[in-house]
């Protein structure tokens, strides 16, 4: 939280500075490992507001190279907004994003995949009317040719087809490559989303609820796939996940988000025992009831 | 679109290989068929009975296909595309005629200027509008086209001829008009205007087809399907859209320059927003998701315009009905057909239905044979 | 559909360049007024009339767009239909102009209702491009009907004698009809604003668009209200058509011209802002009429005759392009609407 003071004076100078200071004091030091210059992915005081609502509140994360980090939190905690802000889908109101020590806050959304940052979506975002193969191939093509390319004289089938088939194999998608994406089962659509994210050849991969809506068997397979991605491809993985079994079994560390703020970060067993986390979840339960 | 069919994996059989080649190159084959068949078909006495419009129809096909590169493939609905047709038309007419003190230019140079102007306007307008949302884009292009039409109507520097258009001395040196027929003269060689237009048609359509099947074209399709996802996957959606707009504008102007010769000049009517609207109608009528959609749409539209205006009496054997009064208002019925089409399946069009129908027929015939 | 007001913050964000531009505009207007006071007032009122017609047309378009999410291309055709129907009421039926002022908009409203029930009802919630295309097809049909029934030659009606006299304003005499039109337009705009913002009707339509199921669940008959909304939008367009054509006559091109201008007004005013539409409609109308006068005065003062460009038709589009370049969300627009 090194620049809390700066940001407070810059943007909220009508609000009493004591207010911001008090919150900063009472907040638990959420992520002790933050060092933007060495982490694979780091955020520093990241904040995003929608009008009066603060969806992401001064989040400082530091994910180490090769780490598998899970982000958990009650519904509406701001997890997806955090991803959107990291990816540049939503410009942050405040704060910085670092990738591999490099400040990428000002980079356009479409530049980030080329810098090694990729994501899958919570809702199945696909090129629905295209084939499974084309969904992945066009991303492979983009990764090889750059964000824009006047590649006019080739047949698209000669660019990235093998790599795309390989990636479909990696994620274990068995449907024929000529199937239209919209006709895939829900689980296969999620796998396709991961294959597309991998097609950008990322170093850091953000996965937004990769197992949601999956059967227990498919959930286990996906959890194994994620571990494999980390172990065999050597990627850094940040994962939003609701299935606590998956979270506890595969993640190295867990960060807990509540009402937009990071309230704890640590190894699974530590997080399970953390009072603030229990409060957040039980409090959320109480509100829902 | 071709593209998805050839993904199933290779086969060793010669027949299969031939079929797969045919599958891969069915668009070029289809284009040649269009050129070869169009004139005999429409000059059949049962249909129009005269062939003069055949060349005009081919030019319109190029224009609407250029429009559809933008709408069908990049997902941007331009409601002002007539202005790009107009840039080509007016530049060619003004350059060739050398009116009002403009330098007299050979047709290719004048056409090239028109294409360059259209591409520049497309590029700048694209920079200003492509990220504004599709409705915004549609109306902004419409409004700019309206402004262009008004400007031409004001006859700036006496160049555009106001509402009369440019019609004097507009035939290029290599085109001669004998008894109302255009003939292209290269040295001692005389070529029918239709075949000259056919050459332009084939070259332009093949270029558009190549763009659509290229990696560039597939990026456009990805953007059309899901712009947010495309951006998240690293595609610079803005630049692709702007370039698609530029390319579409350039091809439209090319069609416009040839249309100028075909129509003996540049007319303000062709520049009007009504033409822009007709363009949208033709593309949607034909089917915007298919490469041959615009071709089908233009054929049906132009044919309907010529045919239904001529049509007078329906002979049913036992009785005859005079339909001339009703059919001069063919636009009403076409509008109704269009509304139904849009409400039922806005992207399929005639070509989509035709494909489904042929496929069903094929399946049924196969069933009978087996 | 907020009536955004200029707040202190908004004024603070206005850059010095805008102030400079405003100053230049004021100086130019003052010079013009000094050179040709009669023509200036004449054209200013002409512009105000034109602007009021634009606002009336835009009102219906943006109500249907803002509340129901339908981009109604046929709005211009409704405008034109109102004009031609008033011709039939006055010339064919021989009724007075006042009857046309009531009957023609009602008839256009009924046409709107028929189209809503038969076509547009199936398009709620679909891609706005689809509604744009469908209403474009409807426009074609309506325009063909007009050409078939009334013909393509320009038509005219005579106005009641009360309105054809002139009103003396000192420097010039203004046709009374113009003042009448401005007054009626202002009353209509206020009435529509009150209907939308202050009554149960406007509230339920807005709620219905946001959450149809919930609104129906609490007992509101939404289809009927949507239809009524469409009636209102179409009738407003028809009303504007009657008012406008009584002065200028009826032409078969007026529909397309005005639907495009209405959208230009929406873009300049800012999508989603009723207040913005009113301001931008008047701004565009007045500037379209005054720009040629200013240019001709300038030509006279500087002795450069080429400056006297007749660009009235072009001014709305020039204003739009300027706005797009320097204030993309429009004068009073909310950010991100329809994007």
Coordinates of C-alpha atoms in Angstrom, one line a residue, chain A residues 87 89 109-111 113-114 117-121 124-131 133-135 137-139 141-143 145-157 159 161 177-178 180 193 196-197 200, chain B residues 1-9 23-25 207 209-241 243-244 247 289 347:
Chain A
X87 CA -6.8 -7.1 -18.2
X89 CA -11.2 -4.4 -20.1
X109 CA -6.6 -4.2 -23.6
X110 CA -5.6 -5.8 -26.9
X111 CA -1.9 -5.3 -26.2
X113 CA -2.1 -10.7 -24.5
X114 CA 0.9 -9.9 -26.5
X117 CA -1.2 -11.9 -20.0
X118 CA -4.3 -13.8 -21.0
X119 CA -7.7 -14.7 -19.5
X120 CA -10.7 -17.0 -19.8
X121 CA -14.1 -15.6 -19.2
X124 CA -18.7 -18.6 -22.1
X125 CA -17.4 -15.9 -24.4
X126 CA -16.8 -17.6 -27.7
X127 CA -16.9 -16.9 -31.4
X128 CA -20.1 -18.8 -31.4
X129 CA -20.9 -19.2 -35.1
X130 CA -17.4 -20.4 -35.8
X131 CA -15.9 -23.9 -35.6
X133 CA -10.8 -25.1 -34.6
X134 CA -11.3 -21.6 -35.9
X135 CA -12.0 -20.2 -32.4
X137 CA -6.8 -20.8 -34.7
X138 CA -7.7 -17.1 -35.0
X139 CA -6.1 -16.6 -31.6
X141 CA -2.9 -16.3 -35.7
X142 CA -3.2 -13.1 -33.6
X143 CA -0.5 -14.3 -31.2
X145 CA 1.0 -11.9 -36.4
X146 CA 0.5 -9.3 -33.7
X147 CA -2.5 -7.2 -32.7
X148 CA -2.9 -6.0 -36.3
X149 CA -1.6 -7.4 -39.5
X150 CA -2.3 -6.8 -43.1
X151 CA -2.0 -10.6 -43.8
X152 CA -4.1 -10.5 -47.0
X153 CA -2.5 -12.9 -49.4
X154 CA -2.5 -16.2 -47.5
X155 CA -5.2 -18.7 -46.9
X156 CA -6.2 -18.5 -43.2
X157 CA -6.0 -22.3 -43.0
X159 CA -1.8 -20.1 -40.3
X161 CA -3.9 -24.8 -37.7
X177 CA -12.8 -29.5 -34.5
X178 CA -15.4 -28.7 -37.1
X180 CA -19.6 -25.0 -34.2
X193 CA -12.1 -20.9 -23.5
X196 CA -8.1 -19.9 -26.6
X197 CA -6.4 -18.3 -23.6
X200 CA -2.0 -16.4 -26.8
Chain B
X1 CA -18.3 -19.0 -47.2
X2 CA -16.0 -21.8 -47.9
X3 CA -13.6 -22.6 -45.2
X4 CA -15.0 -24.9 -42.7
X5 CA -15.6 -27.8 -45.0
X6 CA -12.1 -28.8 -45.7
X7 CA -11.1 -29.3 -42.1
X8 CA -12.1 -32.9 -41.9
X9 CA -8.7 -34.3 -42.9
X23 CA -14.8 -27.4 -52.5
X24 CA -11.9 -25.1 -51.8
X25 CA -12.2 -23.2 -55.1
X207 CA -9.7 -10.0 -54.4
X209 CA -12.8 -13.4 -51.7
X210 CA -9.1 -13.5 -50.9
X211 CA -9.5 -10.9 -48.3
X212 CA -12.3 -12.8 -46.7
X213 CA -10.4 -16.0 -46.6
X214 CA -7.1 -14.4 -45.5
X215 CA -6.0 -14.2 -41.8
X216 CA -7.0 -10.6 -42.0
X217 CA -10.5 -11.5 -43.0
X218 CA -10.8 -14.1 -40.3
X219 CA -9.9 -11.5 -37.7
X220 CA -12.8 -9.4 -39.0
X221 CA -15.1 -12.3 -38.6
X222 CA -13.9 -12.8 -35.0
X223 CA -14.5 -9.1 -34.3
X224 CA -18.0 -9.3 -35.7
X225 CA -18.8 -12.4 -33.7
X226 CA -17.6 -11.1 -30.4
X227 CA -15.7 -7.8 -30.2
X228 CA -15.0 -8.0 -26.5
X229 CA -13.5 -11.4 -26.8
X230 CA -11.5 -10.5 -29.8
X231 CA -9.9 -7.6 -27.9
X232 CA -9.2 -9.8 -24.9
X233 CA -7.5 -12.2 -27.2
X234 CA -5.2 -9.5 -28.5
X235 CA -6.9 -8.4 -31.6
X236 CA -6.7 -4.6 -32.3
X237 CA -10.4 -4.3 -33.2
X238 CA -10.3 -0.6 -33.9
X239 CA -7.6 -0.9 -36.5
X240 CA -9.1 -3.9 -38.2
X241 CA -12.5 -2.1 -38.5
X243 CA -9.0 -0.9 -42.5
X244 CA -12.0 -2.9 -43.4
X247 CA -10.9 -1.4 -48.2
X289 CA -23.4 -14.1 -44.0
X347 CA -28.8 -12.9 -41.6

